mmCIF file of C-alpha atoms in Angstrom:
data_model
loop_
_atom_site.group_PDB
_atom_site.id
_atom_site.type_symbol
_atom_site.label_atom_id
_atom_site.label_comp_id
_atom_site.label_asym_id
_atom_site.label_seq_id
_atom_site.Cartn_x
_atom_site.Cartn_y
_atom_site.Cartn_z
ATOM 1 C CA UNK A 1 99.954 128.951 84.241
ATOM 2 C CA UNK A 2 96.900 126.678 84.281
ATOM 3 C CA UNK A 3 95.156 125.924 81.027
ATOM 4 C CA UNK A 4 91.676 127.544 80.923
ATOM 5 C CA UNK A 5 88.803 125.095 80.849
ATOM 6 C CA UNK A 6 85.503 125.256 78.992
ATOM 7 C CA UNK A 7 83.254 124.950 82.028
ATOM 8 C CA UNK A 8 82.281 128.600 82.410
ATOM 9 C CA UNK A 9 81.676 129.084 78.684
ATOM 10 C CA UNK A 10 80.318 125.707 77.554
ATOM 11 C CA UNK A 11 78.684 124.130 80.594
ATOM 12 C CA UNK A 12 77.649 126.692 83.213
ATOM 13 C CA UNK A 13 75.184 128.600 80.957
ATOM 14 C CA UNK A 14 73.471 125.281 80.122
ATOM 15 C CA UNK A 15 72.907 123.924 83.637
ATOM 16 C CA UNK A 16 69.105 124.263 83.340
ATOM 17 C CA UNK A 17 69.197 122.392 80.018
ATOM 18 C CA UNK A 18 71.328 119.674 81.614
ATOM 19 C CA UNK A 19 68.784 119.250 84.432
ATOM 20 C CA UNK A 20 65.992 118.960 81.868
ATOM 21 C CA UNK A 21 67.893 116.417 79.788
ATOM 22 C CA UNK A 22 68.602 114.289 82.872
ATOM 23 C CA UNK A 23 64.927 114.417 83.863
ATOM 24 C CA UNK A 24 64.107 113.164 80.371
ATOM 25 C CA UNK A 25 66.382 110.200 81.047
ATOM 26 C CA UNK A 26 69.343 111.155 78.844
ATOM 27 C CA UNK A 27 72.610 109.519 79.845
ATOM 28 C CA UNK A 28 75.618 111.512 80.935
ATOM 29 C CA UNK A 29 77.425 110.357 77.773
ATOM 30 C CA UNK A 30 74.629 111.785 75.582
ATOM 31 C CA UNK A 31 74.665 115.051 77.530
ATOM 32 C CA UNK A 32 78.438 115.314 77.089
ATOM 33 C CA UNK A 33 77.975 114.734 73.363
ATOM 34 C CA UNK A 34 75.337 117.500 73.169
ATOM 35 C CA UNK A 35 77.761 119.875 74.913
ATOM 36 C CA UNK A 36 80.603 118.886 72.563
ATOM 37 C CA UNK A 37 82.596 117.528 75.495
ATOM 38 C CA UNK A 38 84.034 114.139 76.295
ATOM 39 C CA UNK A 39 82.614 112.097 79.158
ATOM 40 C CA UNK A 40 85.997 112.476 80.834
ATOM 41 C CA UNK A 41 85.781 116.296 80.673
ATOM 42 C CA UNK A 42 82.256 116.262 82.073
ATOM 43 C CA UNK A 43 83.320 113.929 84.899
ATOM 44 C CA UNK A 44 86.273 116.214 85.673
ATOM 45 C CA UNK A 45 84.046 119.310 85.781
ATOM 46 C CA UNK A 46 81.538 117.411 87.904
ATOM 47 C CA UNK A 47 84.200 116.882 90.585
ATOM 48 C CA UNK A 48 85.241 120.537 90.508
ATOM 49 C CA UNK A 49 81.863 122.282 90.198
ATOM 50 C CA UNK A 50 79.075 121.319 92.652
ATOM 51 C CA UNK A 51 76.412 123.002 90.485
ATOM 52 C CA UNK A 52 77.127 120.573 87.658
ATOM 53 C CA UNK A 53 77.136 117.596 90.015
ATOM 54 C CA UNK A 54 73.726 118.661 91.331
ATOM 55 C CA UNK A 55 72.363 119.104 87.785
ATOM 56 C CA UNK A 56 73.529 115.617 86.781
ATOM 57 C CA UNK A 57 72.106 113.971 89.921
ATOM 58 C CA UNK A 58 68.448 113.797 88.971
ATOM 59 C CA UNK A 59 66.544 111.587 91.418
ATOM 60 C CA UNK A 60 65.580 108.261 89.755
ATOM 61 C CA UNK A 61 61.970 108.626 90.958
ATOM 62 C CA UNK A 62 61.676 111.925 89.138
ATOM 63 C CA UNK A 63 62.989 110.382 85.892
ATOM 64 C CA UNK A 64 60.638 107.416 86.262
ATOM 65 C CA UNK A 65 57.653 109.714 86.897
ATOM 66 C CA UNK A 66 58.499 111.805 83.815
ATOM 67 C CA UNK A 67 58.746 108.651 81.678
ATOM 68 C CA UNK A 68 55.406 107.360 82.993
ATOM 69 C CA UNK A 69 53.706 110.706 82.286
ATOM 70 C CA UNK A 70 55.085 110.759 78.747
ATOM 71 C CA UNK A 71 53.881 107.189 78.137
ATOM 72 C CA UNK A 72 50.419 107.957 79.527
ATOM 73 C CA UNK A 73 50.086 111.114 77.405
ATOM 74 C CA UNK A 74 51.220 109.267 74.291
ATOM 75 C CA UNK A 75 48.661 106.497 74.859
ATOM 76 C CA UNK A 76 45.899 109.012 75.561
ATOM 77 C CA UNK A 77 46.653 110.994 72.411
ATOM 78 C CA UNK A 78 46.983 107.838 70.317
ATOM 79 C CA UNK A 79 43.612 106.502 71.475
ATOM 80 C CA UNK A 80 41.945 109.863 70.939
ATOM 81 C CA UNK A 81 43.332 110.215 67.395
ATOM 82 C CA UNK A 82 42.449 106.635 66.577
ATOM 83 C CA UNK A 83 38.866 107.174 67.710
ATOM 84 C CA UNK A 84 38.611 110.421 65.746
ATOM 85 C CA UNK A 85 39.911 108.816 62.542
ATOM 86 C CA UNK A 86 37.483 105.916 62.859
ATOM 87 C CA UNK A 87 34.366 107.899 63.704
ATOM 88 C CA UNK A 88 34.605 111.522 62.625
ATOM 89 C CA UNK A 89 37.326 112.181 60.054
ATOM 90 C CA UNK A 90 36.436 113.037 56.484
ATOM 91 C CA UNK A 91 37.976 111.197 53.517
ATOM 92 C CA UNK A 92 40.200 114.226 52.906
ATOM 93 C CA UNK A 93 41.440 114.160 56.506
ATOM 94 C CA UNK A 94 42.150 110.428 56.318
ATOM 95 C CA UNK A 95 44.066 111.020 53.088
ATOM 96 C CA UNK A 96 46.128 113.708 54.808
ATOM 97 C CA UNK A 97 46.890 111.403 57.771
ATOM 98 C CA UNK A 98 47.936 108.652 55.378
ATOM 99 C CA UNK A 99 50.168 111.079 53.465
ATOM 100 C CA UNK A 100 51.842 112.122 56.728
ATOM 101 C CA UNK A 101 52.396 108.482 57.682
ATOM 102 C CA UNK A 102 53.956 107.694 54.307
ATOM 103 C CA UNK A 103 56.165 110.769 54.580
ATOM 104 C CA UNK A 104 57.789 109.314 57.723
ATOM 105 C CA UNK A 105 57.785 105.652 56.611
ATOM 106 C CA UNK A 106 60.830 103.786 55.400
ATOM 107 C CA UNK A 107 60.675 101.468 52.379
ATOM 108 C CA UNK A 108 59.916 98.374 54.488
ATOM 109 C CA UNK A 109 56.883 100.090 56.021
ATOM 110 C CA UNK A 110 55.692 101.265 52.604
ATOM 111 C CA UNK A 111 55.821 97.673 51.323
ATOM 112 C CA UNK A 112 53.830 96.504 54.360
ATOM 113 C CA UNK A 113 51.207 99.188 53.702
ATOM 114 C CA UNK A 114 50.935 98.124 50.061
ATOM 115 C CA UNK A 115 50.223 94.551 51.157
ATOM 116 C CA UNK A 116 47.606 95.791 53.630
ATOM 117 C CA UNK A 117 45.925 97.929 50.950
ATOM 118 C CA UNK A 118 45.883 95.028 48.478
ATOM 119 C CA UNK A 119 44.380 92.703 51.085
ATOM 120 C CA UNK A 120 41.700 95.273 51.953
ATOM 121 C CA UNK A 121 40.782 96.004 48.313
ATOM 122 C CA UNK A 122 40.516 92.298 47.406
ATOM 123 C CA UNK A 123 37.761 91.704 49.966
#
């Protein structure tokens, strides 16, 4: 008797997610990791199930276009926020932005910010 595989339970319900992850540029190894499978298992299922093979074969142009759109949107939002902070934000809003930045910063960044603040206040 053949050993049951995980494809129908672990992979098939997530085919749309797999397509999305590939379009975002995730590697097959990372997708396997997200599905709690080995790359070998995913490769085996890919040979046996055409739906999975199709989901993993995202056209390179589509991935590249998605990456370019994400980069463009990031730059647009960054420039817009930067302009807003410089020209229209209140002191309270700037304080909140700075607090959010510090919340995400590691110790090296915090030290760099301290140096920048000291240099600005000594002018």
